[in-house]
Amino acid sequence: MMDNLRAASNHVVLKIILGLIILSFVLTGVGNYLIGGNGDYAAKVNGQEISRAQLERAFGNERSRQQDMLGDQFSQLASNPAYLQQIRQQALSQLIDEALLDQYAKNLHLAISDAQIKQAIFSQPAFQTNGKFDNAKYLAIINQMGITADQYAQALRKQMTTQQLIASVTGTDFMLPGETDSLAALVSQERLVREATIDVAALAAKQTVSDEEVKNYYEQNKNSFMAPEQFRVSYIKLDAASLQKDPSESDIQSWYASHQQDYTQPQRSRFSIIQTKTEADAKAVLDALNKGGDFAALAKEKSIDPISARKGGDMGWLEPDTTPDELKGAGLTQKGQLSGVIKSSVGFIVARLDDVQPQQIKPLAAVHDEIAAKVKHETAVDAYYKLQQKVSDAASNDNESLASAEEVAGVKAVETGWFSHDAPPAELNFQPVEQAIFNGGLLGENGAPGSNSDIITVDGDRAFVLRITAHKPEAVKPLNEVNAEIVATLKNQKAQAQAKAQAEKLLAELKAGKGDEAMKAAGLSFGAQQTLTRAGQDQLTQTAFTLALPEKDKPVYGVSEDGKGNVVVLALDQVRRGTMPDAQKKAMVQGITQNNAQIAFEALLSNLRKEAKIKYGAAAQAQ
């Protein structure tokens, strides 16, 4: 028994190791060694065939990756054949890229030495024992994969060659110190500005809008004034918790009597064992014990079972269901009694019975409250399901209202106010309930009240029966409902236009050197100077960094907007060179070089694809 458990454990470990090894072959194309071409291929890349088997394996790997990443959402996506075909095409595209890179590496005469292959194999953790390369483990694993040592080395050489090519392309981009400093100064640049704000809200308050303008805007923008589909619902809620009642003492005692096995601790025995490989070794151990030898000491010294040996042979408490057959048949009945030599599936065993605990039954007093809670819950659930069936029958027999269902349930139906798909009432915020309301099955003709729903269960111990009492389809809101909204919009638009025209006029005056008089006439003045950096994402900052560099004591002006919709006249007084910490500068350079390397690598692949002769086979579209 114990040997079988260890064997199963080792099998699981082997599966994990194999999984790691297989993952390391994503770029190797090891399938070429296992399956030859048969005409049913996925693609040919400059004459090199990508087999159906290679594509199926790559597709399976990508599908598993997507499933791990997306979780439950994957099942819904995978029901769409187009989605699975997209995954298949991505896998094939990756295989084509790998073939192109492999061919390009050969054209460049890139090579991996035997010493590098040896080092890669020796450093693979899956082939190591206690941190050192284990040749027996290595051979066992690659044999399990169905390939020879030479095939593994060849596949590894291909993988490492491709990695060498990728590194040669992506690892060559760099920035000169002067470039770095100039870019850092530009990125960290500071701009000192002043603002003069034209209050759009104040201008809007002074605008006038005619009825004709309102009507025209409404007619041209009706789609902006859609009222969503709306519902009113009457519902009855059933809840098992509301049916709970304290049980009687007789109910509790009856439950205890009929479930006494649940509160019974069966007899338990505690054994110690010494396991040996041969019968002779077991007899020697038994002889030593009969001569007064210390069981725990002999177990630690002689037993080949590592788990029990560390504990001096102790196997802990065992119940009848968990006691190995070898120990059950040993005939041990007295504490301290030794067995003879026992033949087992794992060798030979000498056992000792250390202790016995008789069967124990918990008294009712010790479990009274626990049983009371169970009886209370089960009684309520039973009543709940019986009531649920009665309410369901009443709702289906009287389909014109919930009156009969109310009578059976003993409660009045609750009616909601109007609500839309986006804002259902909190008490009905359950997916099955919302689906019943919104799927159209409970509506009558032309939106009239339809039929009662079936019983809708949620969370196991709650249920609803409902009917739609009123319905409004999606429709354009009447003009009188949106009149105030349109007036406010038109006033704001006019104010915006007026503010922008005023700002442009001021901008022209400022550039002509007549800004002081123009600003005074407009009742505006520039505020205190403030410093802006490129880190700012607001429109004012973005505008400030598009302005030309000012000369000394000669501001440069521009027009922008603030976060409140006001129009702002900007005065750029000075541009200062900023500073950047070394760590931030290093991160910036790393990001730029990595981006450039990615662009270079993508350009290489794109060029290889353009020059390649790629022919797709039937397997490319197979499902």
Coordinates of C-alpha atoms in Angstrom, one line a residue:
M1 CA 0.0 0.0 0.0
M2 CA 2.7 2.5 1.0
D3 CA 4.8 1.6 -2.0
N4 CA 1.8 2.3 -4.3
L5 CA 1.3 5.7 -2.8
R6 CA 5.0 6.6 -3.3
A7 CA 4.8 5.3 -6.9
A8 CA 1.7 7.5 -7.6
S9 CA 3.5 10.5 -6.1
N10 CA 6.6 9.9 -8.3
H11 CA 4.3 9.7 -11.3
V12 CA 2.8 13.1 -10.6
V13 CA 6.3 14.6 -10.2
L14 CA 7.3 13.1 -13.5
K15 CA 4.3 14.7 -15.2
I16 CA 5.3 18.1 -13.8
I17 CA 9.0 17.7 -15.0
L18 CA 7.8 16.7 -18.4
G19 CA 5.5 19.7 -18.6
L20 CA 8.4 22.0 -17.9
I21 CA 10.6 20.3 -20.5
I22 CA 7.8 20.4 -23.1
L23 CA 7.3 24.1 -22.4
S24 CA 11.0 24.7 -23.1
F25 CA 10.5 23.3 -26.6
V26 CA 8.1 26.1 -27.8
L27 CA 10.7 27.3 -30.3
T28 CA 12.4 24.0 -31.1
G29 CA 10.1 22.3 -33.5
V30 CA 10.9 19.0 -31.9
G31 CA 7.9 17.5 -33.7
N32 CA 10.0 17.3 -36.8
Y33 CA 11.8 14.3 -35.2
L34 CA 8.7 12.5 -34.3
I35 CA 6.3 12.9 -37.3
G36 CA 7.2 13.0 -40.9
G37 CA 5.4 14.8 -43.7
N38 CA 2.5 13.1 -45.3
G39 CA 1.2 15.8 -47.7
D40 CA -1.4 17.0 -45.2
Y41 CA 0.6 20.1 -44.1
A42 CA -0.2 23.4 -42.5
A43 CA 2.3 25.6 -44.5
K44 CA 5.5 25.4 -46.4
V45 CA 8.0 28.2 -45.7
N46 CA 10.6 28.4 -48.5
G47 CA 10.1 24.7 -49.0
Q48 CA 10.3 23.8 -45.3
E49 CA 7.2 22.1 -44.2
I50 CA 5.2 22.8 -41.0
S51 CA 3.1 19.7 -40.4
R52 CA -0.4 19.4 -39.2
A53 CA 0.9 17.8 -36.0
Q54 CA 3.1 20.8 -35.3
L55 CA 0.2 23.2 -35.8
E56 CA -2.2 21.1 -33.6
R57 CA 0.4 21.1 -30.8
A58 CA 1.0 24.8 -31.1
F59 CA -2.8 25.5 -31.3
G60 CA -3.3 23.3 -28.2
N61 CA -0.6 25.2 -26.2
E62 CA -2.0 28.6 -27.2
R63 CA -5.6 27.5 -26.3
S64 CA -4.4 26.3 -22.9
R65 CA -2.6 29.6 -22.3
Q66 CA -5.7 31.6 -23.2
Q67 CA -7.9 29.4 -20.9
D68 CA -5.5 29.9 -18.0
M69 CA -5.4 33.7 -18.6
L70 CA -9.2 34.2 -19.2
G71 CA -10.6 31.7 -16.8
D72 CA -14.4 31.2 -17.0
Q73 CA -14.7 33.8 -19.8
F74 CA -12.8 31.4 -22.1
S75 CA -15.7 29.0 -22.3
Q76 CA -18.0 31.6 -23.7
L77 CA -15.4 32.8 -26.2
A78 CA -14.5 29.3 -27.2
S79 CA -18.1 28.6 -28.3
N80 CA -17.5 31.0 -31.2
P81 CA -15.7 29.1 -34.1
A82 CA -14.3 32.4 -35.3
Y83 CA -12.4 32.9 -32.0
L84 CA -10.9 29.4 -32.2
Q85 CA -9.9 29.9 -35.8
Q86 CA -8.2 33.2 -34.7
I87 CA -6.2 31.3 -32.1
R88 CA -5.3 28.7 -34.8
Q89 CA -4.1 31.4 -37.2
Q90 CA -2.0 33.0 -34.4
A91 CA -0.3 29.7 -33.7
L92 CA 0.4 29.1 -37.3
S93 CA 1.8 32.6 -37.7
Q94 CA 4.1 32.0 -34.8
L95 CA 5.4 28.7 -36.3
I96 CA 6.0 30.5 -39.6
D97 CA 8.0 33.2 -37.9
E98 CA 10.1 30.6 -36.0
A99 CA 10.8 28.8 -39.4
L100 CA 11.9 32.1 -41.0
L101 CA 14.2 33.0 -38.0
D102 CA 15.7 29.5 -38.1
Q103 CA 16.4 29.8 -41.8
Y104 CA 17.9 33.3 -41.5
A105 CA 20.1 32.1 -38.6
K106 CA 21.5 29.3 -40.9
N107 CA 22.1 31.9 -43.7
L108 CA 24.2 34.0 -41.2
H109 CA 26.1 30.8 -40.2
L110 CA 25.2 31.3 -36.6
A111 CA 26.3 28.3 -34.6
I112 CA 26.0 26.9 -31.1
S113 CA 29.0 24.8 -29.9
D114 CA 28.8 21.4 -28.4
A115 CA 30.2 22.9 -25.1
Q116 CA 27.2 25.3 -25.0
I117 CA 24.8 22.5 -25.6
K118 CA 26.4 20.4 -22.8
Q119 CA 26.2 23.4 -20.4
A120 CA 22.6 24.1 -21.3
I121 CA 21.7 20.4 -20.5
F122 CA 23.7 20.3 -17.3
S123 CA 22.0 23.6 -16.1
Q124 CA 18.4 22.4 -16.7
P125 CA 16.9 22.0 -13.2
A126 CA 14.6 19.1 -14.4
F127 CA 17.8 17.0 -15.0
Q128 CA 19.3 17.7 -11.6
T129 CA 19.3 15.9 -8.3
N130 CA 20.3 18.0 -5.2
G131 CA 21.5 20.7 -7.5
K132 CA 23.8 18.4 -9.6
F133 CA 23.3 16.9 -13.1
D134 CA 21.8 13.4 -12.9
N135 CA 22.5 11.5 -16.1
A136 CA 20.0 8.7 -15.2
K137 CA 17.2 11.3 -14.7
Y138 CA 18.2 13.0 -17.9
L139 CA 18.0 9.8 -19.9
A140 CA 14.8 8.7 -18.2
I141 CA 13.0 12.0 -19.0
I142 CA 14.0 12.2 -22.7
N143 CA 13.1 8.6 -23.1
Q144 CA 9.7 9.3 -21.6
M145 CA 9.3 12.1 -24.3
G146 CA 10.0 9.5 -27.0
I147 CA 13.2 11.1 -28.3
T148 CA 16.9 10.2 -28.2
A149 CA 19.7 12.2 -26.6
D150 CA 20.9 13.2 -30.1
Q151 CA 17.5 14.4 -31.1
Y152 CA 17.2 16.4 -27.8
A153 CA 20.6 18.0 -28.4
Q154 CA 19.7 18.9 -32.0
A155 CA 16.4 20.5 -30.9
L156 CA 18.1 22.4 -28.2
R157 CA 20.8 23.6 -30.6
K158 CA 18.0 24.9 -32.9
Q159 CA 16.3 26.7 -30.0
M160 CA 19.6 28.3 -28.8
T161 CA 20.6 29.4 -32.3
T162 CA 17.2 31.2 -32.8
Q163 CA 17.7 32.8 -29.4
Q164 CA 21.2 33.9 -30.4
L165 CA 19.7 35.6 -33.6
I166 CA 17.0 37.4 -31.6
A167 CA 19.6 38.6 -29.1
S168 CA 21.9 39.9 -31.9
V169 CA 19.0 41.9 -33.4
T170 CA 17.5 43.3 -30.2
G171 CA 20.6 43.8 -28.1
T172 CA 22.5 46.2 -30.4
D173 CA 20.5 49.4 -30.0
F174 CA 22.1 52.1 -27.8
M175 CA 22.1 55.9 -27.1
L176 CA 25.2 58.1 -27.0
P177 CA 25.8 60.1 -23.7
G178 CA 25.1 63.3 -25.6
E179 CA 21.9 62.0 -27.0
T180 CA 20.8 60.9 -23.6
D181 CA 21.6 64.2 -21.9
S182 CA 19.8 66.2 -24.6
L183 CA 16.7 64.0 -24.5
A184 CA 16.7 64.1 -20.7
A185 CA 16.8 67.9 -20.8
L186 CA 14.0 68.0 -23.3
V187 CA 11.8 65.6 -21.3
S188 CA 12.4 67.4 -18.0
Q189 CA 12.0 70.9 -19.5
E190 CA 10.0 73.4 -17.4
R191 CA 7.8 76.2 -18.8
L192 CA 6.8 79.3 -16.8
V193 CA 3.4 80.6 -17.8
R194 CA 0.7 83.0 -16.7
E195 CA -3.0 82.5 -17.4
A196 CA -5.9 84.9 -18.1
T197 CA -9.2 83.0 -17.9
I198 CA -12.4 83.9 -19.8
D199 CA -15.3 82.6 -17.7
V200 CA -17.6 80.7 -20.1
A201 CA -20.2 80.1 -17.5
A202 CA -20.6 83.9 -16.9
L203 CA -20.9 84.5 -20.6
A204 CA -23.5 81.7 -20.9
A205 CA -25.7 83.3 -18.3
K206 CA -26.0 86.4 -20.6
Q207 CA -26.9 84.4 -23.8
T208 CA -30.4 84.2 -25.2
V209 CA -31.9 81.2 -27.1
S210 CA -35.0 81.3 -29.3
D211 CA -37.7 78.6 -29.4
E212 CA -36.8 78.1 -33.1
E213 CA -33.1 77.4 -32.2
V214 CA -34.2 74.9 -29.5
K215 CA -36.6 73.1 -31.9
N216 CA -33.9 72.9 -34.7
Y217 CA -31.3 71.5 -32.2
Y218 CA -33.8 68.9 -31.0
E219 CA -34.7 67.8 -34.5
Q220 CA -31.0 67.5 -35.5
N221 CA -30.0 65.6 -32.4
K222 CA -32.9 63.4 -31.5
N223 CA -30.7 60.4 -31.1
S224 CA -29.1 62.1 -28.1
F225 CA -32.4 62.2 -26.2
M226 CA -33.4 58.6 -26.2
A227 CA -35.3 57.3 -23.1
P228 CA -34.2 53.7 -22.4
E229 CA -36.6 50.8 -22.3
Q230 CA -38.3 50.8 -18.9
F231 CA -40.1 48.3 -16.7
R232 CA -42.3 48.1 -13.6
V233 CA -42.4 44.7 -11.9
S234 CA -44.5 43.0 -9.2
Y235 CA -42.7 40.2 -7.4
I236 CA -43.1 37.7 -4.5
K237 CA -39.9 36.7 -2.7
L238 CA -39.6 33.4 -0.9
D239 CA -36.7 33.0 1.6
A240 CA -35.9 29.8 3.5
A241 CA -34.4 31.9 6.4
S242 CA -37.8 33.5 7.0
L243 CA -39.4 30.0 7.6
Q244 CA -37.0 29.0 10.4
K245 CA -38.5 28.0 13.7
D246 CA -36.9 26.7 16.9
P247 CA -37.3 22.9 17.0
S248 CA -38.8 21.0 19.9
E249 CA -36.8 18.9 22.3
S250 CA -38.4 15.8 20.9
D251 CA -37.3 16.7 17.4
I252 CA -33.8 17.2 18.6
Q253 CA -33.7 13.9 20.4
S254 CA -35.2 12.1 17.4
W255 CA -32.5 13.6 15.1
Y256 CA -29.8 12.5 17.6
A257 CA -31.1 9.0 17.7
S258 CA -31.3 8.6 13.9
H259 CA -27.9 10.2 13.3
Q260 CA -25.9 8.8 16.2
Q261 CA -23.3 7.5 13.8
D262 CA -22.4 11.1 13.0
Y263 CA -21.4 11.6 16.6
T264 CA -19.5 8.3 17.1
Q265 CA -15.8 8.1 17.2
P266 CA -14.9 4.5 16.1
Q267 CA -12.2 2.5 17.8
R268 CA -8.8 3.7 16.9
S269 CA -5.5 1.9 17.1
R270 CA -1.9 3.2 17.1
F271 CA 0.8 1.1 15.5
S272 CA 4.5 1.4 15.0
I273 CA 6.3 -0.5 12.2
I274 CA 9.7 -1.4 11.0
Q275 CA 9.9 -2.1 7.2
T276 CA 12.6 -4.2 5.6
K277 CA 13.5 -5.4 2.1
T278 CA 14.1 -9.0 3.0
E279 CA 12.5 -11.6 5.3
A280 CA 15.9 -12.3 6.9
D281 CA 16.2 -8.6 7.8
A282 CA 12.7 -8.6 9.4
K283 CA 13.5 -11.8 11.4
A284 CA 16.7 -10.1 12.7
V285 CA 14.7 -7.1 13.7
L286 CA 12.1 -9.2 15.4
D287 CA 14.8 -11.2 17.3
A288 CA 16.4 -8.0 18.5
L289 CA 13.0 -6.7 19.8
N290 CA 12.3 -10.0 21.6
K291 CA 15.7 -9.6 23.3
G292 CA 14.7 -6.1 24.6
G293 CA 15.8 -3.9 21.8
D294 CA 14.4 -0.4 21.6
F295 CA 11.7 -0.3 18.9
A296 CA 12.1 3.4 18.1
A297 CA 15.9 3.2 17.8
L298 CA 15.7 0.1 15.6
A299 CA 13.0 1.8 13.4
K300 CA 15.3 4.8 12.8
E301 CA 18.2 2.5 12.1
K302 CA 16.7 -0.4 10.2
S303 CA 13.4 0.7 8.6
I304 CA 13.4 1.5 4.9
D305 CA 10.1 3.5 5.1
P306 CA 11.5 7.1 5.5
I307 CA 8.3 8.7 6.9
S308 CA 7.6 6.3 9.8
A309 CA 11.4 5.7 10.4
R310 CA 11.8 9.4 11.3
K311 CA 9.1 9.0 13.9
G312 CA 10.6 5.9 15.4
G313 CA 8.2 3.7 13.4
D314 CA 5.0 5.5 14.7
M315 CA 2.2 5.5 12.2
G316 CA -0.2 7.7 14.3
W317 CA -3.8 6.9 15.1
L318 CA -5.6 4.7 12.5
E319 CA -9.3 4.0 12.3
P320 CA -10.6 0.7 10.8
D321 CA -11.1 2.2 7.4
T322 CA -7.6 3.6 7.2
T323 CA -5.7 0.6 8.7
P324 CA -3.7 -1.4 6.1
D325 CA -4.9 -5.0 5.7
E326 CA -1.4 -6.2 6.7
L327 CA -1.9 -4.7 10.2
K328 CA -5.5 -5.8 10.5
G329 CA -4.5 -9.4 9.9
A330 CA -1.6 -9.3 12.3
G331 CA -3.7 -10.4 15.2
L332 CA -2.5 -7.6 17.6
T333 CA -5.0 -7.1 20.4
Q334 CA -2.9 -6.1 23.5
K335 CA -0.9 -2.9 24.0
G336 CA 2.8 -3.4 23.4
Q337 CA 2.1 -6.7 21.6
L338 CA 4.6 -7.5 18.7
S339 CA 3.6 -9.1 15.5
G340 CA 5.5 -11.8 13.7
V341 CA 7.2 -11.1 10.3
I342 CA 4.4 -9.8 8.0
K343 CA 4.8 -10.1 4.2
S344 CA 3.5 -7.1 2.4
S345 CA 3.5 -5.5 -1.1
V346 CA 6.4 -3.3 0.0
G347 CA 8.6 -6.0 1.5
F348 CA 8.4 -7.3 5.1
I349 CA 7.1 -5.6 8.2
V350 CA 7.4 -6.0 12.0
A351 CA 4.6 -4.2 13.8
R352 CA 3.7 -3.3 17.4
L353 CA 0.3 -2.3 18.8
D354 CA 1.1 0.8 20.9
D355 CA -2.4 1.9 22.1
V356 CA -6.1 1.4 21.6
Q357 CA -8.9 3.9 22.0
P358 CA -12.4 2.3 22.3
Q359 CA -15.4 3.6 20.4
Q360 CA -16.7 6.9 21.9
I361 CA -20.2 8.4 21.4
K362 CA -20.7 12.1 22.1
P363 CA -23.6 12.6 24.6
L364 CA -26.6 14.6 23.4
A365 CA -25.7 17.4 25.8
A366 CA -22.4 18.0 24.0
V367 CA -24.0 18.3 20.6
H368 CA -27.4 19.7 21.5
D369 CA -27.0 23.2 20.1
E370 CA -25.4 21.9 16.9
I371 CA -28.3 19.5 16.3
A372 CA -30.8 22.2 17.1
A373 CA -29.3 24.4 14.4
K374 CA -29.3 21.6 11.8
V375 CA -32.9 20.6 12.6
K376 CA -34.0 24.3 12.4
H377 CA -32.3 24.7 9.0
E378 CA -33.5 21.5 7.5
T379 CA -37.1 22.0 8.6
A380 CA -37.0 25.5 7.1
V381 CA -35.5 24.2 3.8
D382 CA -38.1 21.5 3.6
A383 CA -41.0 24.0 4.2
Y384 CA -39.4 26.4 1.7
Y385 CA -39.4 23.8 -1.1
K386 CA -42.9 22.7 -0.3
L387 CA -44.1 26.4 -0.4
Q388 CA -42.1 27.0 -3.5
Q389 CA -44.0 24.3 -5.3
K390 CA -47.4 25.6 -4.1
V391 CA -46.6 29.2 -5.2
S392 CA -45.3 27.9 -8.5
D393 CA -48.6 26.0 -9.1
A394 CA -50.7 29.0 -8.1
A395 CA -48.8 31.4 -10.3
S396 CA -49.1 29.1 -13.4
N397 CA -52.8 28.3 -12.8
D398 CA -53.7 32.0 -12.4
N399 CA -51.6 33.6 -15.1
E400 CA -53.4 37.0 -15.1
S401 CA -52.1 38.2 -11.8
L402 CA -50.1 37.3 -8.7
A403 CA -53.2 37.2 -6.5
S404 CA -53.4 33.4 -6.1
A405 CA -49.6 33.2 -5.6
E406 CA -49.9 35.9 -2.9
E407 CA -52.6 33.9 -1.1
V408 CA -50.6 30.7 -1.1
A409 CA -47.4 32.5 -0.1
G410 CA -49.1 34.4 2.7
V411 CA -47.4 37.7 1.6
K412 CA -48.3 40.6 -0.6
A413 CA -46.4 41.1 -3.9
V414 CA -44.0 44.1 -4.0
E415 CA -44.2 46.5 -6.9
T416 CA -41.1 48.4 -8.1
G417 CA -40.9 51.8 -9.6
W418 CA -39.8 52.4 -13.2
F419 CA -36.3 51.1 -14.0
S420 CA -34.1 50.4 -17.0
H421 CA -31.6 47.7 -18.0
D422 CA -28.8 49.7 -16.5
A423 CA -30.4 50.3 -13.1
P424 CA -32.5 47.4 -11.9
P425 CA -33.7 47.6 -8.3
A426 CA -31.2 46.2 -5.7
E427 CA -33.7 43.6 -4.5
L428 CA -33.9 42.1 -8.0
N429 CA -30.2 42.4 -8.8
F430 CA -29.7 38.7 -9.6
Q431 CA -28.7 37.5 -13.0
P432 CA -31.5 34.9 -13.4
V433 CA -34.1 37.4 -12.3
E434 CA -32.8 40.2 -14.6
Q435 CA -32.7 37.7 -17.5
A436 CA -36.3 36.8 -17.0
I437 CA -37.3 40.5 -16.9
F438 CA -35.3 41.6 -19.9
N439 CA -35.4 38.7 -22.4
G440 CA -39.0 39.6 -23.5
G441 CA -40.6 36.3 -22.5
L442 CA -42.9 37.9 -19.9
L443 CA -44.2 40.8 -22.1
G444 CA -47.6 40.6 -23.8
E445 CA -48.4 42.0 -27.2
N446 CA -47.5 45.7 -27.8
G447 CA -45.8 45.8 -24.4
A448 CA -48.9 44.9 -22.4
P449 CA -48.5 42.9 -19.2
G450 CA -47.8 39.2 -20.1
S451 CA -47.6 36.1 -18.0
N452 CA -46.3 35.2 -14.6
S453 CA -42.7 33.9 -14.4
D454 CA -41.8 30.4 -13.4
I455 CA -40.1 30.1 -10.0
I456 CA -36.7 31.7 -10.3
T457 CA -34.2 30.4 -7.7
V458 CA -31.1 32.4 -6.6
D459 CA -28.4 31.5 -4.1
G460 CA -30.1 28.1 -3.4
D461 CA -32.3 29.3 -0.6
R462 CA -34.2 32.2 -2.1
A463 CA -36.7 32.3 -5.0
F464 CA -38.8 34.8 -6.9
V465 CA -42.0 34.7 -8.9
L466 CA -42.8 37.9 -10.8
R467 CA -44.7 39.6 -13.6
I468 CA -44.1 42.7 -15.6
T469 CA -46.9 45.1 -14.7
A470 CA -46.0 48.0 -17.1
H471 CA -43.5 48.6 -19.9
K472 CA -42.2 51.5 -21.9
P473 CA -40.2 50.8 -25.1
E474 CA -37.1 52.8 -26.0
A475 CA -38.3 56.1 -27.4
V476 CA -37.2 59.7 -28.0
K477 CA -37.9 61.9 -25.1
P478 CA -40.5 64.7 -25.9
L479 CA -39.2 68.2 -26.4
N480 CA -40.7 69.5 -23.2
E481 CA -38.7 67.0 -21.1
V482 CA -35.3 68.1 -22.6
N483 CA -36.0 71.8 -23.4
A484 CA -34.0 73.0 -20.4
E485 CA -31.1 70.8 -21.3
I486 CA -31.1 72.0 -24.9
V487 CA -31.3 75.7 -23.8
A488 CA -28.3 75.2 -21.5
T489 CA -26.3 73.4 -24.3
L490 CA -27.0 76.2 -26.8
K491 CA -26.1 78.9 -24.3
N492 CA -22.8 77.2 -23.5
Q493 CA -22.0 76.8 -27.2
K494 CA -22.7 80.5 -27.9
A495 CA -20.6 81.4 -24.8
Q496 CA -17.7 79.1 -26.0
A497 CA -17.8 80.7 -29.5
Q498 CA -17.8 84.2 -27.9
A499 CA -15.0 83.4 -25.5
K500 CA -12.8 81.9 -28.3
A501 CA -13.4 84.9 -30.6
Q502 CA -12.5 87.2 -27.7
A503 CA -9.4 85.2 -27.0
E504 CA -8.2 85.2 -30.6
K505 CA -8.8 89.0 -30.7
L506 CA -6.8 89.4 -27.5
L507 CA -4.0 87.1 -28.9
A508 CA -3.7 89.4 -32.0
E509 CA -3.5 92.5 -29.8
L510 CA -0.9 90.9 -27.5
K511 CA 1.3 89.9 -30.4
A512 CA 1.0 93.5 -31.8
G513 CA 2.2 94.9 -28.6
K514 CA -1.2 96.4 -27.6
G515 CA -2.0 93.8 -25.0
D516 CA -2.3 95.9 -21.9
E517 CA -5.0 98.1 -23.3
A518 CA -6.9 95.2 -24.8
M519 CA -6.7 93.1 -21.6
K520 CA -7.9 96.1 -19.5
A521 CA -10.8 96.7 -21.9
A522 CA -11.8 93.0 -21.6
G523 CA -11.6 93.2 -17.8
L524 CA -9.0 90.5 -17.8
S525 CA -5.5 90.2 -16.3
F526 CA -2.8 87.5 -16.1
G527 CA -2.5 85.6 -12.9
A528 CA 0.7 84.7 -11.0
Q529 CA 3.4 82.8 -12.8
Q530 CA 3.3 79.0 -12.5
T531 CA 5.7 76.2 -13.6
L532 CA 4.5 73.5 -15.9
T533 CA 6.2 70.2 -16.7
R534 CA 5.6 67.5 -19.4
A535 CA 4.2 65.3 -16.7
G536 CA 1.0 67.3 -16.9
Q537 CA -1.7 65.7 -19.1
D538 CA -4.2 68.6 -19.1
Q539 CA -4.9 70.7 -22.2
L540 CA -3.3 73.8 -20.8
T541 CA 0.0 72.0 -20.3
Q542 CA -0.2 70.4 -23.7
T543 CA -0.8 73.8 -25.3
A544 CA 2.1 75.4 -23.3
F545 CA 4.6 72.9 -24.7
T546 CA 3.5 73.6 -28.3
L547 CA 4.4 77.3 -28.1
A548 CA 7.6 78.6 -29.6
L549 CA 10.5 79.5 -27.3
P550 CA 10.2 83.1 -26.0
E551 CA 13.0 85.7 -26.2
K552 CA 14.1 87.5 -23.1
D553 CA 11.3 89.7 -21.6
K554 CA 9.2 88.9 -24.7
P555 CA 6.4 86.4 -23.8
V556 CA 4.9 84.1 -26.4
Y557 CA 1.1 83.9 -26.3
G558 CA -1.4 81.1 -27.0
V559 CA -5.0 80.1 -26.4
S560 CA -6.2 77.0 -24.7
E561 CA -9.0 75.6 -22.4
D562 CA -9.0 74.6 -18.7
G563 CA -10.6 71.6 -17.1
K564 CA -13.9 73.5 -16.5
G565 CA -14.4 74.4 -20.2
N566 CA -13.2 78.0 -19.8
V567 CA -11.1 79.6 -22.5
V568 CA -7.6 80.6 -21.3
V569 CA -5.1 83.1 -22.8
L570 CA -1.6 81.8 -22.0
A571 CA 1.6 83.8 -21.7
L572 CA 4.8 81.8 -21.9
D573 CA 7.5 83.8 -20.1
Q574 CA 10.4 81.4 -19.9
V575 CA 11.6 77.9 -20.7
R576 CA 14.0 76.3 -18.2
R577 CA 16.3 73.3 -18.7
G578 CA 15.1 70.6 -16.2
T579 CA 17.1 68.0 -14.4
M580 CA 16.5 64.2 -14.3
P581 CA 17.7 61.8 -11.6
D582 CA 20.2 59.2 -12.8
A583 CA 17.8 56.3 -12.0
Q584 CA 15.0 57.9 -14.1
K585 CA 17.4 58.7 -16.9
K586 CA 18.6 55.1 -17.0
A587 CA 15.0 53.8 -17.0
M588 CA 14.2 56.2 -19.9
V589 CA 17.2 55.0 -22.0
Q590 CA 16.3 51.4 -21.3
G591 CA 12.7 52.0 -22.4
I592 CA 13.7 53.7 -25.6
T593 CA 16.4 51.1 -26.6
Q594 CA 13.9 48.3 -25.9
N595 CA 11.3 50.0 -28.0
N596 CA 13.8 50.5 -30.8
A597 CA 14.9 46.9 -30.5
Q598 CA 11.3 45.7 -30.8
I599 CA 10.8 47.9 -33.9
A600 CA 14.0 46.5 -35.4
F601 CA 13.0 42.9 -34.7
E602 CA 9.5 43.4 -36.1
A603 CA 11.0 45.0 -39.2
L604 CA 13.3 42.0 -39.6
L605 CA 10.3 39.6 -39.4
S606 CA 8.3 41.7 -41.8
N607 CA 11.1 41.7 -44.4
L608 CA 11.6 38.0 -44.0
R609 CA 7.9 37.4 -44.6
K610 CA 7.9 39.7 -47.7
E611 CA 10.8 37.8 -49.3
A612 CA 9.7 34.3 -48.3
K613 CA 7.7 31.9 -50.4
I614 CA 4.9 30.8 -48.0
K615 CA 2.4 28.2 -49.2
Y616 CA -0.6 27.3 -47.0
G617 CA -1.9 23.7 -46.8
A618 CA -5.3 22.2 -46.0
A619 CA -4.4 21.8 -42.3
A620 CA -4.2 25.6 -41.9
Q621 CA -8.0 25.8 -42.0
A622 CA -8.8 22.4 -40.3
Q623 CA -10.8 22.5 -37.1

